[in-house]
Short mmCIF file of C-alpha atoms in Angstrom, two decimals:
data_model
loop_
_atom_site.label_atom_id
_atom_site.label_comp_id
_atom_site.label_asym_id
_atom_site.label_seq_id
_atom_site.Cartn_x
_atom_site.Cartn_y
_atom_site.Cartn_z
CA MET A 10 62.64 28.60 129.00
CA LYS A 11 59.49 28.70 131.97
CA GLN A 12 56.93 25.43 131.45
CA VAL A 13 53.23 25.86 131.23
CA LEU A 14 50.90 23.30 131.92
CA PHE A 15 47.04 24.92 130.68
CA LEU A 16 44.50 22.82 131.49
CA TYR A 17 40.87 23.62 130.34
CA ASN A 18 37.22 21.73 130.95
CA PRO A 19 35.30 22.17 127.87
CA GLN A 20 31.78 21.58 129.39
CA SER A 21 32.89 24.22 132.47
CA GLY A 22 30.29 27.50 131.66
CA LYS A 23 28.74 27.66 128.04
CA GLY A 24 31.65 25.93 126.85
CA LYS A 25 33.11 28.57 125.07
CA ILE A 26 36.28 28.63 126.65
CA GLU A 27 37.84 25.79 124.15
CA LYS A 28 36.94 28.71 121.32
CA ASP A 29 39.28 30.80 124.05
CA SER A 30 42.03 28.71 123.92
CA GLN A 31 44.09 28.97 120.95
CA ALA A 32 43.78 33.25 122.08
CA ILE A 33 45.04 32.29 125.58
CA GLY A 34 47.98 29.44 124.60
CA GLU A 35 49.48 32.06 121.94
CA MET A 36 49.64 34.86 124.11
CA PHE A 37 51.85 32.91 126.67
CA ARG A 38 54.21 31.22 123.74
CA GLN A 39 54.40 35.18 122.75
CA ALA A 40 55.85 35.67 126.64
CA GLY A 41 58.34 33.25 126.28
CA TYR A 42 56.67 30.34 127.52
CA SER A 43 56.98 26.93 126.35
CA ILE A 44 53.58 25.60 126.75
CA VAL A 45 51.52 21.79 127.03
CA ASP A 46 47.21 22.93 126.63
CA GLY A 47 44.55 20.32 126.04
CA PRO A 48 40.91 19.61 127.15
CA ILE A 49 41.16 18.05 130.94
CA ASP A 50 41.22 14.37 130.78
CA PHE A 51 39.29 13.07 134.64
CA SER A 52 39.93 9.71 134.51
CA ARG A 53 43.80 10.49 134.35
CA ASN A 54 46.17 13.04 136.54
CA PRO A 55 47.02 15.36 135.05
CA PHE A 56 50.02 15.83 136.33
CA ASN A 57 51.98 12.86 135.53
CA GLY A 58 54.57 13.29 133.14
CA HIS A 59 54.34 17.46 134.12
CA GLU A 60 55.74 17.30 138.15
CA THR A 61 58.22 20.28 137.28
CA VAL A 62 56.38 23.09 135.41
CA ASP A 63 56.46 25.99 136.27
CA LEU A 64 53.45 27.14 136.04
CA VAL A 65 49.77 25.17 135.74
CA VAL A 66 46.95 27.03 133.98
CA VAL A 67 43.48 25.89 135.22
CA ALA A 68 40.69 27.16 133.15
CA GLY A 69 37.07 25.48 134.18
CA GLY A 70 35.01 26.36 136.94
CA ASP A 71 35.64 25.92 141.05
CA GLY A 72 34.44 22.09 140.56
CA THR A 73 37.66 21.70 137.69
CA VAL A 74 39.71 24.20 139.99
CA ASN A 75 39.31 21.82 142.66
CA TYR A 76 39.80 18.59 140.50
CA VAL A 77 43.19 19.91 139.77
CA VAL A 78 44.22 20.61 143.14
CA ASN A 79 43.24 17.19 144.59
CA ARG A 80 45.36 15.52 141.63
CA MET A 81 48.87 18.42 142.41
CA LYS A 82 47.81 17.36 146.83
CA GLU A 83 48.03 13.92 145.94
CA LYS A 84 50.95 13.72 143.65
CA HIS A 85 52.40 15.79 146.60
CA LEU A 86 53.25 19.03 144.47
CA ASP A 87 53.33 22.75 145.19
CA LEU A 88 52.74 23.85 141.69
CA LEU A 89 52.30 28.10 140.84
CA LEU A 90 48.19 27.75 140.13
CA GLY A 91 47.10 30.33 138.02
CA ILE A 92 43.20 30.22 137.44
CA ILE A 93 40.74 31.72 134.51
CA PRO A 94 37.09 31.24 135.48
CA ALA A 95 35.24 29.74 132.74
CA GLY A 96 32.61 28.20 134.91
CA THR A 97 28.96 28.92 135.62
CA ALA A 98 29.57 30.53 139.20
CA ASN A 99 33.71 30.70 140.01
CA ASP A 100 33.59 31.86 142.88
CA PHE A 101 37.20 30.45 143.80
CA ALA A 102 38.23 32.97 140.73
CA GLY A 103 36.24 36.12 141.86
CA ALA A 104 37.94 35.68 145.20
CA LEU A 105 41.02 36.09 143.76
CA GLY A 106 40.29 39.04 142.06
CA MET A 107 40.36 36.83 138.22
CA GLU A 108 38.55 39.38 135.09
CA LYS A 109 35.39 37.21 134.31
CA ASN A 110 36.58 37.46 130.49
CA PRO A 111 39.06 34.49 130.28
CA VAL A 112 41.39 36.19 127.68
CA LYS A 113 41.35 39.35 130.01
CA ALA A 114 42.34 37.04 132.87
CA ALA A 115 45.17 35.65 131.02
CA ALA A 116 46.38 38.84 130.40
CA GLN A 117 46.15 38.73 134.14
CA LEU A 118 48.48 36.10 134.66
CA LEU A 119 51.21 37.03 132.53
CA GLY A 120 51.58 40.27 134.34
CA GLY A 121 50.05 39.26 137.93
CA THR A 122 51.86 37.89 140.85
CA GLU A 123 52.65 35.41 143.15
CA GLU A 124 51.03 34.85 146.43
CA ARG A 125 50.06 31.92 149.24
CA VAL A 126 46.89 31.66 149.67
CA ASP A 127 44.60 28.82 152.19
CA CYS A 128 43.44 25.77 151.31
CA GLY A 129 41.07 23.46 153.24
CA ARG A 130 40.64 20.43 153.75
CA VAL A 131 37.98 17.40 154.95
CA ASN A 132 39.01 13.92 155.32
CA ASP A 133 41.04 13.60 152.19
CA HIS A 134 39.49 15.84 149.94
CA TYR A 135 41.22 19.48 149.67
CA PHE A 136 38.83 22.29 148.89
CA VAL A 137 39.55 25.19 147.31
CA ASN A 138 36.09 27.98 148.13
CA ILE A 139 33.59 25.75 150.21
CA PHE A 140 32.40 22.46 151.80
CA SER A 141 28.72 22.17 153.17
CA PHE A 142 26.05 20.09 153.31
CA GLY A 143 22.50 20.64 153.67
CA ILE A 144 19.76 21.56 151.90
CA PHE A 145 20.27 23.12 148.89
CA THR A 146 24.48 22.24 149.76
CA THR A 147 24.20 19.79 146.49
CA THR A 148 22.46 20.81 144.15
CA SER A 149 25.32 22.22 141.74
CA GLN A 150 26.28 18.21 141.78
CA ARG A 151 22.44 17.38 140.40
CA THR A 152 22.43 20.78 137.48
CA PRO A 153 22.56 19.38 134.20
CA ASP A 154 25.30 21.04 132.56
CA LYS A 155 23.11 21.25 129.59
CA ARG A 156 20.67 23.27 131.48
CA LYS A 157 23.61 25.30 133.49
CA HIS A 158 25.05 26.83 129.62
CA GLN A 159 21.33 27.12 128.98
CA ILE A 160 20.71 29.78 131.83
CA GLY A 161 23.67 29.78 134.67
CA LYS A 162 23.33 30.65 137.81
CA LEU A 163 19.70 30.60 137.91
CA ALA A 164 19.97 27.17 136.79
CA TYR A 165 20.69 26.17 140.49
CA LEU A 166 17.93 27.97 142.24
CA ILE A 167 16.02 26.07 139.95
CA GLU A 168 17.20 22.67 140.69
CA GLY A 169 17.22 23.16 144.57
CA VAL A 170 13.54 24.43 144.44
CA LYS A 171 12.84 20.71 143.72
CA GLU A 172 14.73 19.85 147.63
CA PHE A 173 11.87 21.98 149.66
CA ARG A 174 10.54 18.00 149.35
CA SER A 175 13.32 16.57 151.45
CA VAL A 176 13.70 18.85 153.87
CA HIS A 177 15.11 17.00 157.03
CA GLY A 178 17.38 18.28 160.03
CA ILE A 179 20.62 17.13 160.76
CA PRO A 180 21.75 16.29 164.16
CA LEU A 181 25.51 17.53 165.07
CA GLN A 182 28.19 17.11 167.39
CA ILE A 183 30.38 19.81 166.84
CA LEU A 184 33.93 20.58 168.70
CA ALA A 185 34.94 23.99 166.85
CA ASP A 186 38.96 24.88 168.06
CA GLY A 187 38.24 23.11 171.06
CA LYS A 188 34.53 24.47 171.90
CA ALA A 189 31.74 21.49 171.69
CA PHE A 190 28.20 22.10 170.67
CA ASP A 191 24.69 19.99 169.92
CA LEU A 192 22.79 21.45 167.03
CA GLU A 193 19.79 20.40 165.02
CA SER A 194 20.88 22.14 160.95
CA LEU A 195 19.29 22.42 157.59
CA MET A 196 22.81 23.26 156.52
CA ALA A 197 26.29 24.06 157.00
CA LEU A 198 28.82 26.08 154.87
CA ILE A 199 32.60 25.68 155.58
CA PHE A 200 33.68 29.08 153.64
CA ASN A 201 37.20 29.46 152.88
CA GLY A 202 36.45 31.79 150.10
CA GLU A 203 33.19 33.84 150.35
CA THR A 204 30.77 33.20 147.90
CA ALA A 205 29.04 29.81 146.97
CA GLY A 206 27.44 29.88 143.81
CA GLY A 207 28.44 33.66 143.43
CA PHE A 208 25.83 34.24 146.01
CA HIS A 209 27.91 36.25 148.78
CA LEU A 210 27.10 34.71 152.56
CA ALA A 211 30.22 35.26 153.89
CA PRO A 212 31.52 38.80 153.00
CA ARG A 213 33.86 38.92 156.07
CA SER A 214 35.97 36.11 154.77
CA SER A 215 39.23 36.16 153.38
CA ILE A 216 42.04 33.50 151.72
CA LYS A 217 44.65 35.14 153.33
CA ASP A 218 43.43 34.44 157.33
CA GLY A 219 43.93 31.10 157.93
CA MET A 220 40.39 30.66 159.22
CA PHE A 221 36.94 29.74 157.65
CA ASP A 222 33.65 31.49 157.99
CA CYS A 223 31.13 28.86 158.91
CA LEU A 224 27.22 29.49 158.41
CA LEU A 225 25.18 26.98 160.31
CA LEU A 226 20.92 27.26 159.33
CA GLN A 227 19.29 25.84 162.61
CA ARG A 228 16.17 24.47 162.08
CA ARG A 229 12.65 26.09 161.97
CA ASN A 230 10.06 25.94 160.22
CA MET A 231 10.43 26.64 156.14
CA LEU A 232 9.14 30.00 155.98
CA PHE A 233 11.02 31.47 159.32
CA SER A 234 14.35 29.63 157.74
CA VAL A 235 13.65 30.98 154.20
CA VAL A 236 14.38 34.50 156.05
CA SER A 237 16.45 34.29 158.26
CA MET A 238 18.63 33.49 155.35
CA LEU A 239 17.43 36.45 153.72
CA ARG A 240 17.94 38.73 156.78
CA HIS A 241 21.43 36.82 156.90
CA LEU A 242 22.17 37.97 152.89
CA LEU A 243 20.77 41.87 153.32
CA GLY A 244 23.70 42.54 156.33
CA GLY A 245 21.48 41.26 159.60
CA ARG A 246 21.84 38.79 162.34
CA PRO A 247 19.66 36.77 163.10
CA SER A 248 19.70 33.84 165.31
CA GLN A 249 18.47 31.29 163.67
CA VAL A 250 21.53 31.77 161.38
CA LYS A 251 24.77 30.89 163.79
CA HIS A 252 27.90 32.19 162.80
CA PHE A 253 31.14 31.78 163.80
CA ARG A 254 35.19 31.39 162.79
CA ALA A 255 37.24 28.90 163.36
CA ARG A 256 40.48 26.70 161.84
CA THR A 257 39.22 23.16 163.10
CA LEU A 258 36.17 21.63 163.31
CA ASP A 259 35.09 18.09 163.86
CA ILE A 260 31.86 16.99 162.75
CA THR A 261 30.15 13.83 163.74
CA SER A 262 26.10 12.67 163.72
CA PRO A 263 23.96 9.73 163.52
CA ILE A 264 23.17 10.52 159.66
CA ASN A 265 25.50 10.22 156.80
CA GLU A 266 24.39 13.72 155.53
CA PRO A 267 26.16 13.30 151.70
CA THR A 268 28.00 16.51 151.25
CA ASP A 269 29.92 18.70 148.90
CA VAL A 270 33.28 20.81 148.29
CA ASP A 271 33.82 23.20 145.65
CA GLY A 272 30.33 21.74 144.29
CA GLN A 273 31.06 18.13 143.37
CA LYS A 274 30.93 15.04 145.97
CA GLY A 275 32.33 15.35 149.38
CA ALA A 276 33.97 13.41 152.46
CA ASP A 277 31.86 11.05 154.20
CA PHE A 278 30.64 11.50 158.34
CA PRO A 279 32.71 11.93 160.83
CA LEU A 280 33.97 14.79 159.53
CA HIS A 281 37.40 16.52 160.60
CA ILE A 282 37.95 19.71 158.16
CA GLU A 283 40.96 22.44 158.59
CA CYS A 284 42.31 24.88 157.28
CA LEU A 285 45.32 25.23 155.39
CA HIS A 286 46.68 28.12 156.26
CA ASN A 287 49.08 29.62 152.89
CA GLU A 288 48.79 25.89 151.22
CA LEU A 289 48.63 27.05 147.46
CA ARG A 290 50.42 29.17 145.63
CA VAL A 291 48.88 31.38 143.27
CA VAL A 292 48.80 34.37 140.64
CA CYS A 293 46.86 37.38 141.67
CA PRO A 294 46.38 40.74 139.41
CA LEU A 295 48.27 43.30 140.97
CA SER A 296 45.92 45.16 141.10
CA GLU A 297 43.90 42.98 143.35
CA ALA A 298 44.88 42.16 147.32
CA PRO A 299 42.46 38.53 147.94
CA ARG A 300 39.95 39.81 149.33
CA ARG A 301 37.88 42.55 148.96
CA GLY A 302 35.16 41.58 152.03
CA ARG A 303 31.93 43.99 153.16
CA PHE A 304 32.57 45.96 150.32
CA ALA A 305 31.62 43.81 147.21
CA TYR A 306 29.12 41.95 148.74
CA PHE A 307 27.56 45.71 149.44
CA LYS A 308 28.48 46.96 146.16
CA ASN A 309 27.45 42.93 143.92
CA LEU A 310 23.97 43.53 145.95
CA ILE A 311 23.80 47.68 144.83
CA SER A 312 24.29 46.47 141.22
CA LYS A 313 21.51 43.41 141.47
CA LEU A 314 19.07 45.75 142.80
CA ALA A 315 19.75 48.16 140.13
CA TRP A 316 19.94 45.54 137.75
CA TRP A 317 16.26 43.97 139.12
CA ARG A 318 14.90 47.87 138.70
CA THR A 319 15.10 48.05 135.19
CA ARG A 320 12.71 44.79 134.71
#
């Protein structure tokens, strides 16, 4: 009988996953799995005593997935992962094509197929979706769980506005796939996936191409910076947003700027960042090929515009 380790974070999203956990567990039992389930304990490695399970199902947000992947790599394991979105943004689950409803996502896992996808690593930290630093990038670390449960993604925007008081440029020396350049940046986003906090900032990115999509917002006045990022979101190519692709990056700075990996505290400078091609085994829905690219970006943008028209 196949064994599944089902880990869920009861604090993720609006805390609803705990109610769904019994139904999800029963679905796997009826499918013939022997299941070990329970809320994830962030004070210990969840793979202790479970190194040989056939499937690891993770229900939570990107931070929960990040924790599980790092603990798995800590034990040098290559286990099959199934992701159930139960957080606020669920960027990595979205890149895999998972349904937003946890029970429907569980059904996708039972009828899905195994794929290999990329994973990032910065120094000794693994990340599944994004590594970042600079303005707004550590917002998720400071956003209270209670506020995220109450108002969802809007909580990130409210917390991010507070950062305008401490805006500063970060002098960087960058070596990207052997090409060196200097830049003073307000923000750096290194994408394995294509979204951050649910916002499509790297619509051409793919979790299967062995490359990062990198966005650096060069320092100018704040109004011009905001306008440039909005233009980028709408598909433009403002000169202030430096966009390039790379497999490896080495970044140094005289400032030890705080960094973020998938919404969690990241590595210290200097930084060595590499895309690990086909590093993770994951279950993907049969109807989805990771990932949807620019079509999904425009579909998402149109839906948002339609929503605003009804307000």
